[in-house]
Amino acid sequence: MSERSSASRAAERTAPSQGPAGGVPATPGLGQDTVTVAGPATDRPEDFADGARLRRSLKLRHIVFLGLAFMAPLAVFDTFGLVSEATDGHVPLAYLAVLVAVGLTALSYARMARRITSAGSVYTYAGKSLGAPVGFLVGWSATLDYVLLPMLNALLAAIYMGAVLPGVPAWVWVLSTVVVCTALNLVGIQLAAKVNVALVVVQAGVAIAFLVFAVRAIATHGESFGTTGWDPASVSLPDLLSGASLLALSFLGFDAVSTLSEEAEHPRRDIPRAILLIVAAAGVFFLAITYAMQTLFPDVSVVGNIVGASPEIAKYIGGAAFQAVFVGGYLTAVLGCGLTQQMSAARLLFAMGRDGMLPRAVFGRVDPRTGVPALNVLVVGVIAASAVFLDLGSAASLINFGAYVAFAAVNLAVIGFWVRDRRAGRQQARGPLALVLQLLLPALGFVVNVALWVSLDTPAKVVGVIWALVGVGILALHTGGFRRPVRRP
């Protein structure tokens, strides 16, 4: 390797810059607005001044299974009834629309994960590409879905168990789910990862059984696979987007693995691969399942319980015995999903706490024995326990607000680095392929995600905007009314 190429690589690395007068170091996780990150020197956990770091112990298979567990393959059943009602029986088409948005965004996440390997996901990506203030505001908006997802998961546990054991109060299932997930996360990520592998395998088996029973039921009742649920001419665009806007939570998981960059053994290689593998596998699975379900029930209103439609459909295609198996399988999804959701939320809070944007004494520390941000895990667990106060539709819309903000921001982050690299004369930003991959596709992903964000219901957007304004207030406190750059306090 030539001295010139080695020097070029070294020049692309920037040591943590000095802050304003007084020699206060700039935030290592985000840095000043002018920080450029291209090499590994600025984003290794050991480079952080305060020494707080996570342990590298995850291989590609662990990351993929953690992402699938976070996504929960059986999550396809969560909102089927609600989306089928909203789209007038076009759930597969709605999933296809979301898959386009998610696919484009996954490419952007993969590109950013290859470039930046510190924890924090979209918070770090947007901060290092678009500036520290933007990174904080995007990360703050993203915490809305990361932190609230475990709450939604506990709510779903109560809904599904209520279909089988209606006499047990919902709060029992909520608290049981939260306690188990919190306990496993406090033990350490290795145990959580191993448990999730087993849980994803169980979910896959239940899903395959559901698909087999569904196909048999379609044949038995004289139905046939056709264009049911696919015809765009038979549904209005606003109705389709309204239903599709609820489905982002089904794919949340591919982006969450980017928060594990500091715990992956080979983050630049394995995190991007995991992101693309997770999206591809989940997309095919979701389309197949919803196509079969929509073919069986073109009009979901015939099902007595729209919110809990999936257990009803399971009973219809396989009887009470299969309904029990289905609900049992779903509980494994709840456990696996809850484990990973809480894990990712805790690590996003850890990244923001380590950077001083949240109280470092609470959020920026890890347990020296387990390597886990334990206080963050407990905070997320307490928030999840509030699931008893929300309904499914409201919770899903609220969570998707943060998801679409994060998805749009990551696409902009790729464009931001492309602009910066072109100005610096870097080769990777030149040529027609770079133009397509680093400008046109991210721009398309940004537009599609904004369209889905606009289609969210009004209460979700109002609450989301209020949450974002709180973030603006926090940022103002850290910057003295926006007079100082974002830095460690």
mmCIF file of N, CA and C in Angstrom, residues 280-385:
data_model
loop_
_atom_site.group_PDB
_atom_site.id
_atom_site.type_symbol
_atom_site.label_atom_id
_atom_site.label_comp_id
_atom_site.label_asym_id
_atom_site.label_seq_id
_atom_site.Cartn_x
_atom_site.Cartn_y
_atom_site.Cartn_z
ATOM 1 N N ALA A 280 -35.081 -7.513 3.300
ATOM 2 C CA ALA A 280 -35.475 -8.423 2.224
ATOM 3 C C ALA A 280 -36.317 -9.579 2.752
ATOM 4 N N ALA A 281 -35.864 -10.217 3.821
ATOM 5 C CA ALA A 281 -36.597 -11.356 4.382
ATOM 6 C C ALA A 281 -37.966 -10.932 4.897
ATOM 7 N N ALA A 282 -38.013 -9.824 5.610
ATOM 8 C CA ALA A 282 -39.281 -9.370 6.180
ATOM 9 C C ALA A 282 -40.258 -8.943 5.096
ATOM 10 N N GLY A 283 -39.769 -8.261 4.063
ATOM 11 C CA GLY A 283 -40.651 -7.808 2.990
ATOM 12 C C GLY A 283 -41.358 -8.954 2.297
ATOM 13 N N VAL A 284 -40.611 -9.988 1.934
ATOM 14 C CA VAL A 284 -41.205 -11.161 1.282
ATOM 15 C C VAL A 284 -42.212 -11.831 2.203
ATOM 16 N N PHE A 285 -41.850 -11.969 3.457
ATOM 17 C CA PHE A 285 -42.725 -12.629 4.430
ATOM 18 C C PHE A 285 -44.024 -11.854 4.629
ATOM 19 N N PHE A 286 -43.929 -10.548 4.820
ATOM 20 C CA PHE A 286 -45.123 -9.733 5.061
ATOM 21 C C PHE A 286 -46.072 -9.766 3.865
ATOM 22 N N LEU A 287 -45.522 -9.685 2.666
ATOM 23 C CA LEU A 287 -46.362 -9.703 1.468
ATOM 24 C C LEU A 287 -47.083 -11.039 1.322
ATOM 25 N N ALA A 288 -46.378 -12.144 1.577
ATOM 26 C CA ALA A 288 -46.993 -13.471 1.440
ATOM 27 C C ALA A 288 -48.115 -13.673 2.455
ATOM 28 N N ILE A 289 -47.867 -13.323 3.706
ATOM 29 C CA ILE A 289 -48.866 -13.529 4.754
ATOM 30 C C ILE A 289 -50.101 -12.666 4.523
ATOM 31 N N THR A 290 -49.903 -11.385 4.232
ATOM 32 C CA THR A 290 -51.063 -10.500 4.069
ATOM 33 C C THR A 290 -51.850 -10.824 2.805
ATOM 34 N N TYR A 291 -51.180 -11.330 1.775
ATOM 35 C CA TYR A 291 -51.890 -11.750 0.564
ATOM 36 C C TYR A 291 -52.832 -12.899 0.887
ATOM 37 N N ALA A 292 -52.337 -13.880 1.643
ATOM 38 C CA ALA A 292 -53.185 -15.017 2.022
ATOM 39 C C ALA A 292 -54.336 -14.565 2.920
ATOM 40 N N MET A 293 -54.060 -13.711 3.888
ATOM 41 C CA MET A 293 -55.103 -13.249 4.800
ATOM 42 C C MET A 293 -56.151 -12.406 4.076
ATOM 43 N N GLN A 294 -55.699 -11.540 3.167
ATOM 44 C CA GLN A 294 -56.655 -10.689 2.448
ATOM 45 C C GLN A 294 -57.491 -11.495 1.471
ATOM 46 N N THR A 295 -56.906 -12.551 0.900
ATOM 47 C CA THR A 295 -57.673 -13.432 0.017
ATOM 48 C C THR A 295 -58.770 -14.145 0.795
ATOM 49 N N LEU A 296 -58.451 -14.566 2.011
ATOM 50 C CA LEU A 296 -59.451 -15.213 2.867
ATOM 51 C C LEU A 296 -60.528 -14.238 3.311
ATOM 52 N N PHE A 297 -60.128 -13.022 3.639
ATOM 53 C CA PHE A 297 -61.063 -12.024 4.170
ATOM 54 C C PHE A 297 -60.914 -10.710 3.402
ATOM 55 N N PRO A 298 -61.478 -10.642 2.184
ATOM 56 C CA PRO A 298 -61.432 -9.382 1.436
ATOM 57 C C PRO A 298 -62.096 -8.243 2.207
ATOM 58 N N ASP A 299 -63.131 -8.593 2.976
ATOM 59 C CA ASP A 299 -63.821 -7.616 3.815
ATOM 60 C C ASP A 299 -63.600 -8.003 5.270
ATOM 61 N N VAL A 300 -62.688 -7.320 5.942
ATOM 62 C CA VAL A 300 -62.311 -7.707 7.300
ATOM 63 C C VAL A 300 -63.407 -7.381 8.310
ATOM 64 N N SER A 301 -64.411 -6.624 7.900
ATOM 65 C CA SER A 301 -65.477 -6.261 8.837
ATOM 66 C C SER A 301 -66.290 -7.464 9.285
ATOM 67 N N VAL A 302 -66.181 -8.589 8.555
ATOM 68 C CA VAL A 302 -66.911 -9.795 8.964
ATOM 69 C C VAL A 302 -66.288 -10.417 10.211
ATOM 70 N N VAL A 303 -65.044 -10.012 10.528
ATOM 71 C CA VAL A 303 -64.401 -10.484 11.752
ATOM 72 C C VAL A 303 -64.926 -9.642 12.910
ATOM 73 N N GLY A 304 -65.309 -10.283 13.973
ATOM 74 C CA GLY A 304 -65.932 -9.572 15.086
ATOM 75 C C GLY A 304 -65.054 -8.503 15.700
ATOM 76 N N ASN A 305 -63.758 -8.803 15.898
ATOM 77 C CA ASN A 305 -62.850 -7.887 16.588
ATOM 78 C C ASN A 305 -61.789 -7.403 15.605
ATOM 79 N N ILE A 306 -61.926 -6.155 15.113
ATOM 80 C CA ILE A 306 -60.995 -5.633 14.120
ATOM 81 C C ILE A 306 -59.579 -5.546 14.681
ATOM 82 N N VAL A 307 -59.444 -5.045 15.910
ATOM 83 C CA VAL A 307 -58.118 -4.888 16.514
ATOM 84 C C VAL A 307 -57.466 -6.242 16.738
ATOM 85 N N GLY A 308 -58.239 -7.209 17.216
ATOM 86 C CA GLY A 308 -57.712 -8.553 17.450
ATOM 87 C C GLY A 308 -58.104 -9.518 16.351
ATOM 88 N N ALA A 309 -58.051 -9.046 15.099
ATOM 89 C CA ALA A 309 -58.529 -9.854 13.970
ATOM 90 C C ALA A 309 -57.703 -11.114 13.763
ATOM 91 N N SER A 310 -56.401 -11.050 13.965
ATOM 92 C CA SER A 310 -55.535 -12.181 13.642
ATOM 93 C C SER A 310 -55.832 -13.428 14.468
ATOM 94 N N PRO A 311 -56.022 -13.347 15.794
ATOM 95 C CA PRO A 311 -56.409 -14.552 16.531
ATOM 96 C C PRO A 311 -57.726 -15.139 16.043
ATOM 97 N N GLU A 312 -58.647 -14.257 15.633
ATOM 98 C CA GLU A 312 -59.928 -14.734 15.098
ATOM 99 C C GLU A 312 -59.709 -15.501 13.795
ATOM 100 N N ILE A 313 -58.836 -14.966 12.930
ATOM 101 C CA ILE A 313 -58.537 -15.631 11.659
ATOM 102 C C ILE A 313 -57.824 -16.957 11.912
ATOM 103 N N ALA A 314 -56.918 -16.983 12.890
ATOM 104 C CA ALA A 314 -56.224 -18.230 13.231
ATOM 105 C C ALA A 314 -57.221 -19.303 13.653
ATOM 106 N N LYS A 315 -58.218 -18.919 14.421
ATOM 107 C CA LYS A 315 -59.243 -19.876 14.843
ATOM 108 C C LYS A 315 -60.071 -20.339 13.657
ATOM 109 N N TYR A 316 -60.345 -19.448 12.725
ATOM 110 C CA TYR A 316 -61.148 -19.772 11.542
ATOM 111 C C TYR A 316 -60.445 -20.793 10.655
ATOM 112 N N ILE A 317 -59.126 -20.649 10.490
ATOM 113 C CA ILE A 317 -58.420 -21.531 9.561
ATOM 114 C C ILE A 317 -57.925 -22.813 10.211
ATOM 115 N N GLY A 318 -57.750 -22.829 11.546
ATOM 116 C CA GLY A 318 -57.168 -24.015 12.182
ATOM 117 C C GLY A 318 -57.865 -24.491 13.428
ATOM 118 N N GLY A 319 -58.967 -23.835 13.807
ATOM 119 C CA GLY A 319 -59.693 -24.255 14.997
ATOM 120 C C GLY A 319 -59.094 -23.686 16.275
ATOM 121 N N ALA A 320 -59.724 -24.018 17.392
ATOM 122 C CA ALA A 320 -59.304 -23.484 18.690
ATOM 123 C C ALA A 320 -57.890 -23.924 19.056
ATOM 124 N N ALA A 321 -57.522 -25.156 18.666
ATOM 125 C CA ALA A 321 -56.185 -25.661 19.005
ATOM 126 C C ALA A 321 -55.104 -24.816 18.327
ATOM 127 N N PHE A 322 -55.306 -24.524 17.037
ATOM 128 C CA PHE A 322 -54.300 -23.718 16.345
ATOM 129 C C PHE A 322 -54.319 -22.277 16.849
ATOM 130 N N GLN A 323 -55.488 -21.783 17.241
ATOM 131 C CA GLN A 323 -55.534 -20.439 17.813
ATOM 132 C C GLN A 323 -54.648 -20.359 19.059
ATOM 133 N N ALA A 324 -54.694 -21.406 19.884
ATOM 134 C CA ALA A 324 -53.863 -21.437 21.092
ATOM 135 C C ALA A 324 -52.379 -21.467 20.724
ATOM 136 N N VAL A 325 -52.030 -22.280 19.710
ATOM 137 C CA VAL A 325 -50.640 -22.342 19.245
ATOM 138 C C VAL A 325 -50.212 -20.987 18.684
ATOM 139 N N PHE A 326 -51.105 -20.366 17.925
ATOM 140 C CA PHE A 326 -50.813 -19.069 17.315
ATOM 141 C C PHE A 326 -50.548 -18.008 18.384
ATOM 142 N N VAL A 327 -51.413 -17.952 19.378
ATOM 143 C CA VAL A 327 -51.238 -16.968 20.448
ATOM 144 C C VAL A 327 -49.962 -17.262 21.236
ATOM 145 N N GLY A 328 -49.666 -18.560 21.455
ATOM 146 C CA GLY A 328 -48.423 -18.918 22.130
ATOM 147 C C GLY A 328 -47.211 -18.467 21.335
ATOM 148 N N GLY A 329 -47.269 -18.678 20.016
ATOM 149 C CA GLY A 329 -46.179 -18.214 19.162
ATOM 150 C C GLY A 329 -46.051 -16.710 19.186
ATOM 151 N N TYR A 330 -47.211 -16.057 19.239
ATOM 152 C CA TYR A 330 -47.162 -14.601 19.273
ATOM 153 C C TYR A 330 -46.532 -14.098 20.567
ATOM 154 N N LEU A 331 -46.757 -14.811 21.647
ATOM 155 C CA LEU A 331 -46.137 -14.408 22.912
ATOM 156 C C LEU A 331 -44.614 -14.502 22.834
ATOM 157 N N THR A 332 -44.098 -15.476 22.070
ATOM 158 C CA THR A 332 -42.648 -15.522 21.874
ATOM 159 C C THR A 332 -42.187 -14.303 21.084
ATOM 160 N N ALA A 333 -43.038 -13.864 20.127
ATOM 161 C CA ALA A 333 -42.712 -12.655 19.372
ATOM 162 C C ALA A 333 -42.695 -11.447 20.291
ATOM 163 N N VAL A 334 -43.666 -11.393 21.187
ATOM 164 C CA VAL A 334 -43.748 -10.291 22.139
ATOM 165 C C VAL A 334 -42.493 -10.248 23.007
ATOM 166 N N LEU A 335 -42.063 -11.411 23.477
ATOM 167 C CA LEU A 335 -40.886 -11.474 24.336
ATOM 168 C C LEU A 335 -39.627 -11.083 23.567
ATOM 169 N N GLY A 336 -39.441 -11.676 22.372
ATOM 170 C CA GLY A 336 -38.257 -11.365 21.573
ATOM 171 C C GLY A 336 -38.232 -9.919 21.135
ATOM 172 N N CYS A 337 -39.390 -9.432 20.699
ATOM 173 C CA CYS A 337 -39.497 -8.055 20.245
ATOM 174 C C CYS A 337 -39.237 -7.090 21.400
ATOM 175 N N GLY A 338 -39.839 -7.392 22.544
ATOM 176 C CA GLY A 338 -39.657 -6.528 23.704
ATOM 177 C C GLY A 338 -38.213 -6.468 24.156
ATOM 178 N N LEU A 339 -37.532 -7.612 24.116
ATOM 179 C CA LEU A 339 -36.116 -7.653 24.486
ATOM 180 C C LEU A 339 -35.295 -6.695 23.624
ATOM 181 N N THR A 340 -35.477 -6.801 22.309
ATOM 182 C CA THR A 340 -34.642 -6.034 21.399
ATOM 183 C C THR A 340 -35.047 -4.572 21.359
ATOM 184 N N GLN A 341 -36.342 -4.302 21.454
ATOM 185 C CA GLN A 341 -36.795 -2.913 21.478
ATOM 186 C C GLN A 341 -36.219 -2.173 22.678
ATOM 187 N N GLN A 342 -36.289 -2.809 23.826
ATOM 188 C CA GLN A 342 -35.767 -2.183 25.039
ATOM 189 C C GLN A 342 -34.249 -2.010 24.936
ATOM 190 N N MET A 343 -33.591 -3.003 24.342
ATOM 191 C CA MET A 343 -32.145 -2.964 24.147
ATOM 192 C C MET A 343 -31.745 -1.770 23.280
ATOM 193 N N SER A 344 -32.438 -1.574 22.155
ATOM 194 C CA SER A 344 -32.098 -0.497 21.228
ATOM 195 C C SER A 344 -32.425 0.870 21.807
ATOM 196 N N ALA A 345 -33.569 0.979 22.470
ATOM 197 C CA ALA A 345 -33.941 2.253 23.086
ATOM 198 C C ALA A 345 -32.918 2.659 24.140
ATOM 199 N N ALA A 346 -32.478 1.692 24.935
ATOM 200 C CA ALA A 346 -31.490 1.980 25.977
ATOM 201 C C ALA A 346 -30.181 2.470 25.376
ATOM 202 N N ARG A 347 -29.795 1.923 24.228
ATOM 203 C CA ARG A 347 -28.528 2.306 23.615
ATOM 204 C C ARG A 347 -28.617 3.657 22.909
ATOM 205 N N LEU A 348 -29.783 4.004 22.379
ATOM 206 C CA LEU A 348 -29.950 5.342 21.816
ATOM 207 C C LEU A 348 -29.862 6.395 22.923
ATOM 208 N N LEU A 349 -30.516 6.137 24.044
ATOM 209 C CA LEU A 349 -30.429 7.051 25.186
ATOM 210 C C LEU A 349 -28.992 7.131 25.702
ATOM 211 N N PHE A 350 -28.282 5.987 25.669
ATOM 212 C CA PHE A 350 -26.883 5.955 26.101
ATOM 213 C C PHE A 350 -26.029 6.876 25.232
ATOM 214 N N ALA A 351 -26.225 6.811 23.905
ATOM 215 C CA ALA A 351 -25.437 7.649 23.003
ATOM 216 C C ALA A 351 -25.701 9.129 23.262
ATOM 217 N N MET A 352 -26.961 9.487 23.471
ATOM 218 C CA MET A 352 -27.303 10.885 23.729
ATOM 219 C C MET A 352 -26.812 11.328 25.108
ATOM 220 N N GLY A 353 -26.850 10.411 26.080
ATOM 221 C CA GLY A 353 -26.341 10.738 27.403
ATOM 222 C C GLY A 353 -24.835 10.880 27.418
ATOM 223 N N ARG A 354 -24.140 10.000 26.703
ATOM 224 C CA ARG A 354 -22.679 10.071 26.646
ATOM 225 C C ARG A 354 -22.220 11.371 26.000
ATOM 226 N N ASP A 355 -23.019 11.875 25.047
ATOM 227 C CA ASP A 355 -22.686 13.134 24.391
ATOM 228 C C ASP A 355 -23.098 14.351 25.206
ATOM 229 N N GLY A 356 -23.727 14.120 26.368
ATOM 230 C CA GLY A 356 -24.102 15.229 27.223
ATOM 231 C C GLY A 356 -25.393 15.907 26.845
ATOM 232 N N MET A 357 -26.116 15.384 25.836
ATOM 233 C CA MET A 357 -27.379 15.991 25.441
ATOM 234 C C MET A 357 -28.516 15.584 26.371
ATOM 235 N N LEU A 358 -28.341 14.482 27.063
ATOM 236 C CA LEU A 358 -29.197 14.084 28.176
ATOM 237 C C LEU A 358 -28.288 13.949 29.394
ATOM 238 N N PRO A 359 -28.815 14.000 30.607
ATOM 239 C CA PRO A 359 -27.951 13.931 31.797
ATOM 240 C C PRO A 359 -27.006 12.731 31.760
ATOM 241 N N ARG A 360 -25.709 13.003 31.694
ATOM 242 C CA ARG A 360 -24.723 11.940 31.525
ATOM 243 C C ARG A 360 -24.678 10.999 32.718
ATOM 244 N N ALA A 361 -24.921 11.525 33.906
ATOM 245 C CA ALA A 361 -24.853 10.689 35.106
ATOM 246 C C ALA A 361 -25.911 9.600 35.102
ATOM 247 N N VAL A 362 -26.998 9.826 34.372
ATOM 248 C CA VAL A 362 -28.080 8.839 34.301
ATOM 249 C C VAL A 362 -27.989 8.017 33.026
ATOM 250 N N PHE A 363 -27.894 8.697 31.878
ATOM 251 C CA PHE A 363 -28.028 8.023 30.590
ATOM 252 C C PHE A 363 -26.703 7.648 29.937
ATOM 253 N N GLY A 364 -25.595 8.235 30.361
ATOM 254 C CA GLY A 364 -24.324 8.010 29.678
ATOM 255 C C GLY A 364 -23.413 7.008 30.346
ATOM 256 N N ARG A 365 -23.951 6.119 31.172
ATOM 257 C CA ARG A 365 -23.129 5.154 31.907
ATOM 258 C C ARG A 365 -23.524 3.720 31.567
ATOM 259 N N VAL A 366 -22.549 2.818 31.707
ATOM 260 C CA VAL A 366 -22.825 1.391 31.545
ATOM 261 C C VAL A 366 -22.414 0.666 32.819
ATOM 262 N N ASP A 367 -23.065 -0.444 33.073
ATOM 263 C CA ASP A 367 -22.712 -1.280 34.215
ATOM 264 C C ASP A 367 -21.363 -1.931 33.924
ATOM 265 N N PRO A 368 -20.336 -1.719 34.743
ATOM 266 C CA PRO A 368 -19.004 -2.271 34.451
ATOM 267 C C PRO A 368 -18.970 -3.798 34.434
ATOM 268 N N ARG A 369 -19.918 -4.431 35.101
ATOM 269 C CA ARG A 369 -19.929 -5.896 35.162
ATOM 270 C C ARG A 369 -20.557 -6.514 33.917
ATOM 271 N N THR A 370 -21.652 -5.947 33.443
ATOM 272 C CA THR A 370 -22.382 -6.531 32.314
ATOM 273 C C THR A 370 -22.167 -5.785 31.007
ATOM 274 N N GLY A 371 -21.639 -4.554 31.073
ATOM 275 C CA GLY A 371 -21.489 -3.752 29.868
ATOM 276 C C GLY A 371 -22.810 -3.236 29.337
ATOM 277 N N VAL A 372 -23.839 -3.196 30.169
ATOM 278 C CA VAL A 372 -25.188 -2.791 29.776
ATOM 279 C C VAL A 372 -25.493 -1.412 30.357
ATOM 280 N N PRO A 373 -26.127 -0.505 29.575
ATOM 281 C CA PRO A 373 -26.592 0.766 30.146
ATOM 282 C C PRO A 373 -27.819 0.521 31.019
ATOM 283 N N ALA A 374 -27.586 0.059 32.235
ATOM 284 C CA ALA A 374 -28.644 -0.502 33.081
ATOM 285 C C ALA A 374 -29.729 0.506 33.445
ATOM 286 N N LEU A 375 -29.335 1.731 33.796
ATOM 287 C CA LEU A 375 -30.342 2.723 34.168
ATOM 288 C C LEU A 375 -31.268 3.029 32.993
ATOM 289 N N ASN A 376 -30.711 3.044 31.785
ATOM 290 C CA ASN A 376 -31.532 3.285 30.597
ATOM 291 C C ASN A 376 -32.545 2.165 30.398
ATOM 292 N N VAL A 377 -32.100 0.927 30.614
ATOM 293 C CA VAL A 377 -33.009 -0.219 30.495
ATOM 294 C C VAL A 377 -34.179 -0.067 31.462
ATOM 295 N N LEU A 378 -33.881 0.359 32.677
ATOM 296 C CA LEU A 378 -34.933 0.532 33.682
ATOM 297 C C LEU A 378 -35.880 1.672 33.309
ATOM 298 N N VAL A 379 -35.334 2.768 32.781
ATOM 299 C CA VAL A 379 -36.176 3.900 32.370
ATOM 300 C C VAL A 379 -37.149 3.475 31.275
ATOM 301 N N VAL A 380 -36.637 2.753 30.275
ATOM 302 C CA VAL A 380 -37.499 2.291 29.187
ATOM 303 C C VAL A 380 -38.545 1.310 29.711
ATOM 304 N N GLY A 381 -38.155 0.467 30.663
ATOM 305 C CA GLY A 381 -39.104 -0.469 31.253
ATOM 306 C C GLY A 381 -40.248 0.235 31.960
ATOM 307 N N VAL A 382 -39.939 1.300 32.679
ATOM 308 C CA VAL A 382 -40.987 2.068 33.374
ATOM 309 C C VAL A 382 -41.944 2.698 32.363
ATOM 310 N N ILE A 383 -41.394 3.243 31.277
ATOM 311 C CA ILE A 383 -42.249 3.838 30.241
ATOM 312 C C ILE A 383 -43.137 2.773 29.601
ATOM 313 N N ALA A 384 -42.574 1.584 29.357
ATOM 314 C CA ALA A 384 -43.342 0.499 28.743
ATOM 315 C C ALA A 384 -44.526 0.094 29.606
ATOM 316 N N ALA A 385 -44.372 0.209 30.902
ATOM 317 C CA ALA A 385 -45.448 -0.189 31.815
ATOM 318 C C ALA A 385 -46.679 0.699 31.694
#
